[in-house]
Short mmCIF file of N, CA and C and ligand atoms in Angstrom, two decimals:
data_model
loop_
_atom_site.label_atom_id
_atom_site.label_comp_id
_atom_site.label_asym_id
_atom_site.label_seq_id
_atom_site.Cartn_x
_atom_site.Cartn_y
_atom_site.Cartn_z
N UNK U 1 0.86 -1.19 0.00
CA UNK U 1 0.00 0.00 0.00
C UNK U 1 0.89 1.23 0.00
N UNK U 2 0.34 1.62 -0.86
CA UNK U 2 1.51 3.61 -0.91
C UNK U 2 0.70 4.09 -1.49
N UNK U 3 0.77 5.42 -1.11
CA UNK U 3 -0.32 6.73 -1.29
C UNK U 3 0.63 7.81 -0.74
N UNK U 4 0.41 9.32 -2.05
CA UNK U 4 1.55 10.27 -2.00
C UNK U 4 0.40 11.06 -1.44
N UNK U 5 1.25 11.91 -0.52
CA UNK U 5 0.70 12.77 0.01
C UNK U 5 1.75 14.37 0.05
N UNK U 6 1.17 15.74 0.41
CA UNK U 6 1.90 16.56 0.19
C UNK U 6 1.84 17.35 1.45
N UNK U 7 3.01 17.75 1.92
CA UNK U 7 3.17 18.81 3.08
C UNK U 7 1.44 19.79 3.25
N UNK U 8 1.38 19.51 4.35
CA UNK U 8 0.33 20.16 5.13
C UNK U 8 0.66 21.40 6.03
N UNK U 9 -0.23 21.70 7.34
CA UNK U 9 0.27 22.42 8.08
C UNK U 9 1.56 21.97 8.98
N UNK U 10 2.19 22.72 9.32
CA UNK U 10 3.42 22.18 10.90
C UNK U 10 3.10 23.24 12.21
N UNK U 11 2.36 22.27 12.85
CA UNK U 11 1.87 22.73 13.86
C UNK U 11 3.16 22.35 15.62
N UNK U 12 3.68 23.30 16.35
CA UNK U 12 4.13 23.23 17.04
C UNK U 12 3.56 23.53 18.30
N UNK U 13 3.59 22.63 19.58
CA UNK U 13 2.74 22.44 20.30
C UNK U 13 3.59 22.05 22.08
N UNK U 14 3.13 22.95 22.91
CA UNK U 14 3.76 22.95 24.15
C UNK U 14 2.48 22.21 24.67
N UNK U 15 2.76 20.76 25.35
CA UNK U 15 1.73 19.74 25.79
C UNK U 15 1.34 20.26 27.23
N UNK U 16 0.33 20.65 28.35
CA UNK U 16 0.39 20.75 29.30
C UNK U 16 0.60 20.14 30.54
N UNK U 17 1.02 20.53 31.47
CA UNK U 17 1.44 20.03 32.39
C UNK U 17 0.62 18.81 33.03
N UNK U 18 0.92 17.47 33.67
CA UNK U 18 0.04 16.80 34.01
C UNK U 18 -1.09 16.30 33.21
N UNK U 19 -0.94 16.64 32.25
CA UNK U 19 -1.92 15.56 30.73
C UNK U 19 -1.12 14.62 30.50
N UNK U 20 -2.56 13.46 29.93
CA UNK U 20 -2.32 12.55 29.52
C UNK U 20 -1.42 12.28 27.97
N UNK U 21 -0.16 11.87 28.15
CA UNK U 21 0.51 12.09 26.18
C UNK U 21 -0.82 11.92 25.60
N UNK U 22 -0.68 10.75 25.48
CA UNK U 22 -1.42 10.23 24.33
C UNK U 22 -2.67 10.80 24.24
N UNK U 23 -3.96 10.95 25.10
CA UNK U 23 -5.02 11.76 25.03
C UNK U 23 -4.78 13.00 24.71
N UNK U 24 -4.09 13.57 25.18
CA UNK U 24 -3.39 15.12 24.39
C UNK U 24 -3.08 15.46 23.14
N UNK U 25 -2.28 14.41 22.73
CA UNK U 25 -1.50 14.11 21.18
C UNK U 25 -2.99 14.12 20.64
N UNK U 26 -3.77 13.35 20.77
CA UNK U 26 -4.89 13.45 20.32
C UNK U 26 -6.45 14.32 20.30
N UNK U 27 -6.40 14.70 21.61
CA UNK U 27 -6.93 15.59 21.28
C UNK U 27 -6.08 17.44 20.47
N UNK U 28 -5.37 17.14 20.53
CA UNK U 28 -4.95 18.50 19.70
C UNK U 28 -5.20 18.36 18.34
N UNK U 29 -5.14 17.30 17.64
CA UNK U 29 -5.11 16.88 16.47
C UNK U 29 -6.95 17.02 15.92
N UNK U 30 -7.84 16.52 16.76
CA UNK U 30 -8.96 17.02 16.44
C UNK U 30 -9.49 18.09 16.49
N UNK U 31 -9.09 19.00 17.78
CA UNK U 31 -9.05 20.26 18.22
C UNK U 31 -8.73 21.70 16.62
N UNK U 32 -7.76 20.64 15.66
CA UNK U 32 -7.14 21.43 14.63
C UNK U 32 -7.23 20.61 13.60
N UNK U 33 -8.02 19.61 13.51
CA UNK U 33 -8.65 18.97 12.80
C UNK U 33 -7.88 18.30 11.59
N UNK U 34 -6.75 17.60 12.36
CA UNK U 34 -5.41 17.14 11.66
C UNK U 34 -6.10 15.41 11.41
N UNK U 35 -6.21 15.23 9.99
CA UNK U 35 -6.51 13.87 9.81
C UNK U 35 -5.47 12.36 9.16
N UNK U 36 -4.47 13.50 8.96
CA UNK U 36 -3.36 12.48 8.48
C UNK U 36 -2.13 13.53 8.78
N UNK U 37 -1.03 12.81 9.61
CA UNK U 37 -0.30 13.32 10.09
C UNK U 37 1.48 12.81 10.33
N UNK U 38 2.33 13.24 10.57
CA UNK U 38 3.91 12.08 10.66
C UNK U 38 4.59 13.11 12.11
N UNK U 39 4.37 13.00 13.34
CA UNK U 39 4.51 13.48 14.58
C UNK U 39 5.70 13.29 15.21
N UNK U 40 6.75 13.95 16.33
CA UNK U 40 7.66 13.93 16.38
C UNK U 40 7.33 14.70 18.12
N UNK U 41 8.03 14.10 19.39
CA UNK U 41 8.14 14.81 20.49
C UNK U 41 9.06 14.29 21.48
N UNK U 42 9.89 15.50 22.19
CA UNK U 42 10.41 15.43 22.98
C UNK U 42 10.18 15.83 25.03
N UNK U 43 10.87 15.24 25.78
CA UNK U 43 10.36 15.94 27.23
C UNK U 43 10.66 14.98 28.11
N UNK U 44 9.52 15.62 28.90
CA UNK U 44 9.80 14.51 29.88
C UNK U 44 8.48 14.14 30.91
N UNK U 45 8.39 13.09 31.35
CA UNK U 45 7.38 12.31 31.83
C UNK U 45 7.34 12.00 33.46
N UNK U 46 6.13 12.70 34.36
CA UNK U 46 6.72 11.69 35.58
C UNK U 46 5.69 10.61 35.89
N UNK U 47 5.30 10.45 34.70
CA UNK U 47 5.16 8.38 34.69
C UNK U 47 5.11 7.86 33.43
N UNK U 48 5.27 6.62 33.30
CA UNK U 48 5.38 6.29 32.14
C UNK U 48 4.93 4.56 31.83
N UNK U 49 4.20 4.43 30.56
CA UNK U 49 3.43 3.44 30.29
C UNK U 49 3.88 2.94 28.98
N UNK U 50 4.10 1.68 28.56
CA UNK U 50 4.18 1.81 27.20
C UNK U 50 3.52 0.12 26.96
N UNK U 51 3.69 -0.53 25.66
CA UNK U 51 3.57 -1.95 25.37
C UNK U 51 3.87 -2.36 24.73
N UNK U 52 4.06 -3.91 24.77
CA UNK U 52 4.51 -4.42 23.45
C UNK U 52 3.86 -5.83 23.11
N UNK U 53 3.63 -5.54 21.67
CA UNK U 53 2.46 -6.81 20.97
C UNK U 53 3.39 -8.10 20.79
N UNK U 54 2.29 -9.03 21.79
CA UNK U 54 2.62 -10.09 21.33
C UNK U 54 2.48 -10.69 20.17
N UNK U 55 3.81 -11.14 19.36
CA UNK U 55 3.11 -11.44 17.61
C UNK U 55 2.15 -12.89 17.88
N UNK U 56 2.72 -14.38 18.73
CA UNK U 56 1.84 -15.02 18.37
C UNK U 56 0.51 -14.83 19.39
N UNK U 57 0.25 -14.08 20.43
CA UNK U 57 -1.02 -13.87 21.37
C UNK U 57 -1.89 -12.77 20.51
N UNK U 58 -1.01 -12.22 19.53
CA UNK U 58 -2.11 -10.93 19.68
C UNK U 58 -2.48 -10.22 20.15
N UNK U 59 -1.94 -10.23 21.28
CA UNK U 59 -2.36 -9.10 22.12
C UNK U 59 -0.97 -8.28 22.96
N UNK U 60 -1.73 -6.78 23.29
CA UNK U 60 -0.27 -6.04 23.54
C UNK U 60 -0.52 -6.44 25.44
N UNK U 61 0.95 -6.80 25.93
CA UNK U 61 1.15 -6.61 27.52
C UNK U 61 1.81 -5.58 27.51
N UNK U 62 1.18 -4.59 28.95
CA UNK U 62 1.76 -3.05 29.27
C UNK U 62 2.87 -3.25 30.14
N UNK U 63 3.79 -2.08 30.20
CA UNK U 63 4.38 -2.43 31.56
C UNK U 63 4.33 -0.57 31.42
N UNK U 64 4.74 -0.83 32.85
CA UNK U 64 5.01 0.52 33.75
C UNK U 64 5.99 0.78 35.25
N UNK U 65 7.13 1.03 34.30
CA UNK U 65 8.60 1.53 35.24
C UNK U 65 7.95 2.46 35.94
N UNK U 66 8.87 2.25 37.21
CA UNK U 66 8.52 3.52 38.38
C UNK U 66 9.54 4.74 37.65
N UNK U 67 8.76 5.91 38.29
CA UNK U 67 9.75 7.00 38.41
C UNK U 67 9.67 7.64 37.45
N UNK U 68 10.55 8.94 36.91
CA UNK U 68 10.29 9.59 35.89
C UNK U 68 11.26 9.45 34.54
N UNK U 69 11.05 9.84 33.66
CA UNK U 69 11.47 10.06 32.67
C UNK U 69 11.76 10.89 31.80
N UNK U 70 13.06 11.04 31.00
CA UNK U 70 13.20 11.69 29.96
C UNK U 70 12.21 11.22 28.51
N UNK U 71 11.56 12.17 27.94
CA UNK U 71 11.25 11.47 25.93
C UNK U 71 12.43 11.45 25.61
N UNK U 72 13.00 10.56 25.13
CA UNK U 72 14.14 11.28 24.41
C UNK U 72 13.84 10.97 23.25
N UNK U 73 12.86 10.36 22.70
CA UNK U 73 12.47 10.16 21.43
C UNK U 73 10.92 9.98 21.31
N UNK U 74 9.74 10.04 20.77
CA UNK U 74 8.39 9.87 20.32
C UNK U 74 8.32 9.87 18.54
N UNK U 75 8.08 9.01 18.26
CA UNK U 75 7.59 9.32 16.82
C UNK U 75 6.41 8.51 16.67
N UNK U 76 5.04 8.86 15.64
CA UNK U 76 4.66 8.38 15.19
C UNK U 76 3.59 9.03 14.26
N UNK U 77 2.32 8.49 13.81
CA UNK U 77 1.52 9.18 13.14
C UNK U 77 0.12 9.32 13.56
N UNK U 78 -0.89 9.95 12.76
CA UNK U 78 -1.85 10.33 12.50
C UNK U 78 -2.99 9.70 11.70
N UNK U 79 -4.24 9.23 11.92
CA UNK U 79 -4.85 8.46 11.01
C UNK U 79 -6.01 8.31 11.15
N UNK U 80 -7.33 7.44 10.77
CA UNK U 80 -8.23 7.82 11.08
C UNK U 80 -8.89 5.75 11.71
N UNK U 81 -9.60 5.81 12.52
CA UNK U 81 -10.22 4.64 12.31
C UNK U 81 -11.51 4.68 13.00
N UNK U 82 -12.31 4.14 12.19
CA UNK U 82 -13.80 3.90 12.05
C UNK U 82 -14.33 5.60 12.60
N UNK U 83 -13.68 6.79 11.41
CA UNK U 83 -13.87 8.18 11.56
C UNK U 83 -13.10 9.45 12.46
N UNK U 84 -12.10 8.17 13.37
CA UNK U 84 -11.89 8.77 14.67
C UNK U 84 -10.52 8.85 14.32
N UNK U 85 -9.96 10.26 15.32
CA UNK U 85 -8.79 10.13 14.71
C UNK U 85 -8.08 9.28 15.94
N UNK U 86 -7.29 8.71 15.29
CA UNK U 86 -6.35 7.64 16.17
C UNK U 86 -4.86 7.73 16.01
N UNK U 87 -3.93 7.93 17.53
CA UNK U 87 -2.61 8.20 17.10
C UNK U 87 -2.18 7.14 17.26
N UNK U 88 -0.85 6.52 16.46
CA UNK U 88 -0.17 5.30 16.52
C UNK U 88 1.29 5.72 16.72
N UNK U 89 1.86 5.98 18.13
CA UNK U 89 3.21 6.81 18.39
C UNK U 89 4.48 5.72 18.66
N UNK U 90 5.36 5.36 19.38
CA UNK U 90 6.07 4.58 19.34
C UNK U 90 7.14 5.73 20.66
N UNK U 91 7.73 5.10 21.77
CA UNK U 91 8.24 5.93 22.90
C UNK U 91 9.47 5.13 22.97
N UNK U 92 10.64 6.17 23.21
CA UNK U 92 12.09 6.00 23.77
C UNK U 92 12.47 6.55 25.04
N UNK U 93 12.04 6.04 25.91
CA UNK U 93 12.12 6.98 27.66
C UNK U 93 13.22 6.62 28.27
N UNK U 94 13.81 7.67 28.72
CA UNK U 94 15.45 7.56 29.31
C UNK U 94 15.16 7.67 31.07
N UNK U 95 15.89 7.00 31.78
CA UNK U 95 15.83 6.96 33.02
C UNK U 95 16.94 7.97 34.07
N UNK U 96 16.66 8.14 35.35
CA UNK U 96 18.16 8.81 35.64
C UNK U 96 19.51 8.24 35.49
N UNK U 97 19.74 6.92 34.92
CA UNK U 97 20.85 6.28 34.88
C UNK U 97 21.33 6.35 33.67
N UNK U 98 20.67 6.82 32.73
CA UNK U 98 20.43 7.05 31.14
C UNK U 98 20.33 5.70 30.71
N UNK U 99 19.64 4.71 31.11
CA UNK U 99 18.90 3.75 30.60
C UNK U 99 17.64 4.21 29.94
N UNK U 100 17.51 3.33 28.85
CA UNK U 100 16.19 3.99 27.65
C UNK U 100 15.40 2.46 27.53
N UNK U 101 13.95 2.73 27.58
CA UNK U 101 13.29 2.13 27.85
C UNK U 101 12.04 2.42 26.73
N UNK U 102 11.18 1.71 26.10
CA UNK U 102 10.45 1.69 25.32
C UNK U 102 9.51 0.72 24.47
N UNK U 103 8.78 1.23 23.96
CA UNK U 103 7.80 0.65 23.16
C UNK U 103 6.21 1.39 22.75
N UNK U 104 5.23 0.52 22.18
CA UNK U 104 4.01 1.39 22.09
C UNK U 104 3.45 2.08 22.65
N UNK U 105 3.17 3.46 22.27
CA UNK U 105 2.57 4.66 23.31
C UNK U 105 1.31 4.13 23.75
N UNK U 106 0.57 3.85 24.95
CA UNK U 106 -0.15 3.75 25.65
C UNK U 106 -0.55 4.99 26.56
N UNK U 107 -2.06 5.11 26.75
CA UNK U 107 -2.48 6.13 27.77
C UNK U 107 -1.64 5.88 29.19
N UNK U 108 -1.26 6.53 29.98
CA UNK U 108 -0.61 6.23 31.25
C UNK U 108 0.70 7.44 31.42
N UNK U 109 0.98 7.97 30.39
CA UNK U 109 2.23 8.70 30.14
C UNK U 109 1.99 10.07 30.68
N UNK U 110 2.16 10.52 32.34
CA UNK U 110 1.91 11.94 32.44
C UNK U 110 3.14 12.84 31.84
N UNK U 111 2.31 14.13 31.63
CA UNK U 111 3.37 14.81 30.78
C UNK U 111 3.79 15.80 32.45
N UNK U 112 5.40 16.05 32.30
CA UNK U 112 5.75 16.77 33.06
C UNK U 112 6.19 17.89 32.12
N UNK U 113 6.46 18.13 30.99
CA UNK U 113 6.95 18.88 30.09
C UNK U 113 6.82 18.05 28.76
N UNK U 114 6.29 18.74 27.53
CA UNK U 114 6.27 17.64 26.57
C UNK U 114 6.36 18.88 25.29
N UNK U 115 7.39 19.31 24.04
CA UNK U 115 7.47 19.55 22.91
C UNK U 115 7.06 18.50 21.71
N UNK U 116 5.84 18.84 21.25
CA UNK U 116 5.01 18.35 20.22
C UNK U 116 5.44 18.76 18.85
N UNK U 117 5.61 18.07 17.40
CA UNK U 117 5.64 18.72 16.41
C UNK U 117 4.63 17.83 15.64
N UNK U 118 3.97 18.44 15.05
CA UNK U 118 2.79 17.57 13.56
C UNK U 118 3.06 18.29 12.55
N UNK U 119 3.64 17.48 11.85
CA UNK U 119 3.69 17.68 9.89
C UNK U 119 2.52 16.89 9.96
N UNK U 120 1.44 17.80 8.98
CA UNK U 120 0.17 17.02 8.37
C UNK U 120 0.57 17.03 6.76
N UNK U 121 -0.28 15.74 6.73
CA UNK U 121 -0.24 15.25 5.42
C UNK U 121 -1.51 15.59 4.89
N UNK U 122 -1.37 16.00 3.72
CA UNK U 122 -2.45 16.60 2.71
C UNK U 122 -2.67 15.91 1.86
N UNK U 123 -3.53 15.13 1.53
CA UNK U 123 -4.18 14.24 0.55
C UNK U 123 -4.92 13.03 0.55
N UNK U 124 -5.15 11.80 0.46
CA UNK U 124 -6.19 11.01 0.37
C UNK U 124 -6.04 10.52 1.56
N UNK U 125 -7.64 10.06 1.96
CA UNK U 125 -7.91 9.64 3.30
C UNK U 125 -7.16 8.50 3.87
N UNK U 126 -6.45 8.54 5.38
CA UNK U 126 -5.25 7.50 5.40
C UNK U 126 -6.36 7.25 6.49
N UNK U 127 -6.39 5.66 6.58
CA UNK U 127 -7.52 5.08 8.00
C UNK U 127 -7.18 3.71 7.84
N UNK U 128 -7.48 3.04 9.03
CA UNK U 128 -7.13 1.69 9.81
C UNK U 128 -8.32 0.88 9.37
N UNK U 129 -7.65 -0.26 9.25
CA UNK U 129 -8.74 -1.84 9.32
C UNK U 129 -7.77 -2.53 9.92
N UNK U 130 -8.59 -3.11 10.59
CA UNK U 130 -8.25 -4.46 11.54
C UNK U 130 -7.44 -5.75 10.41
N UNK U 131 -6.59 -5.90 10.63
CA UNK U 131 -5.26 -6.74 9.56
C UNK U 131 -5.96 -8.34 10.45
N UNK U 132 -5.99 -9.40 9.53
CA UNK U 132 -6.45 -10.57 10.46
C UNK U 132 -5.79 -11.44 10.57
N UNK U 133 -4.27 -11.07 9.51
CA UNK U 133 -3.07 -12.05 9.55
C UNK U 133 -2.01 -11.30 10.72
N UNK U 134 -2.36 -10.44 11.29
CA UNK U 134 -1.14 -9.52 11.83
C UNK U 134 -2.29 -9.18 13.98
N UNK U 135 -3.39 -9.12 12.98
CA UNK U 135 -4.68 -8.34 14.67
C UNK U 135 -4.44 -7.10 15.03
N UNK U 136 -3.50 -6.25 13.90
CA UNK U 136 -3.12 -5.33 14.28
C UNK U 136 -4.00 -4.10 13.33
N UNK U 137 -4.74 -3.12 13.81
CA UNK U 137 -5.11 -2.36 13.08
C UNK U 137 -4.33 -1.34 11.76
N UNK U 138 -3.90 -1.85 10.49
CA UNK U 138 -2.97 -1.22 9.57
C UNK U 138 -3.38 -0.52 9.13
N UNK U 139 -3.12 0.33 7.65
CA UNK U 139 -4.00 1.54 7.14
C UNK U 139 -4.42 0.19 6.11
N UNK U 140 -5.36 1.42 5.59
CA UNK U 140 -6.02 0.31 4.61
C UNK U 140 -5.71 1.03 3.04
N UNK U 141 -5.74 -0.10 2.25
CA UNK U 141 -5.53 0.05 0.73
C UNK U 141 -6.21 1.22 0.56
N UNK U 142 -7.50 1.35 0.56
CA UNK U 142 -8.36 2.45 0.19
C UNK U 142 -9.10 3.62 1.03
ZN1 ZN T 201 2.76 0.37 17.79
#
């Protein structure tokens, strides 16, 4: 599946204090009505949640380190599923020992400080279906 798309808005975004990442990431995006997007953030967290999919269960197990954290990395995107917009981010969290820790963004992530960037993508509708070889929601062909 590939579909060209062309520079949109670049929206830069100071996350507030004590929000949820991920509910945040997302609601800003509807808030400005960003429907396809390639996202980028840095900061820092004093908690932190993330997961990782089991390929043969199918299903994602969470974990959650004590204590706080550096972002030292967030990337992911923007998309739509069943109308809604849905973020699919991916987290690199550094510890005080500078151990980095990570995986799928999950709700749980308070923001203690968080720098947001969204490049939106301008052009045909990008949205999720449920994949039944994978259980993983992918974009879809069309
Ligand atoms: Zn993921």
């Amino acid at each position: 599946m590939i579909k060209e798309f062309s520079k949109g808005r670049t929206l830069v975004c100071r996350l507030p204090h004590g929000a949820d990442l991920l509910a945040e990431i997302q609601a800003v995006c509807e808030r400005e009505n960003i429907r396809a997007a390639w996202i980028q953030a840095i900061g820092a967290l004093s908690s932190l949640r993330f997961a990782f999919y089991d390929q043969r269960e199918k299903t994602y197990g969470e974990k959650e380190p004590a204590g706080s954290y550096e972002i030292l990395s967030l990337s992911g995107n923007i998309s739509l599923k069943d109308g809604a917009v849905i973020c699919h981010a991916h987290i690199v969290a550094g510890d005080d020992e500078g151990r980095a820790f990570g995986g799928h963004l999950v709700r749980g992530c308070t923001v203690f400080a968080a720098e947001l960037v969204i490049n939106e993508l301008a052009g045909p509708a990008l949205s999720r279906v449920k994949d039944e070889v994978t259980g993983l929601n992918l974009w879809a062909e069309n």
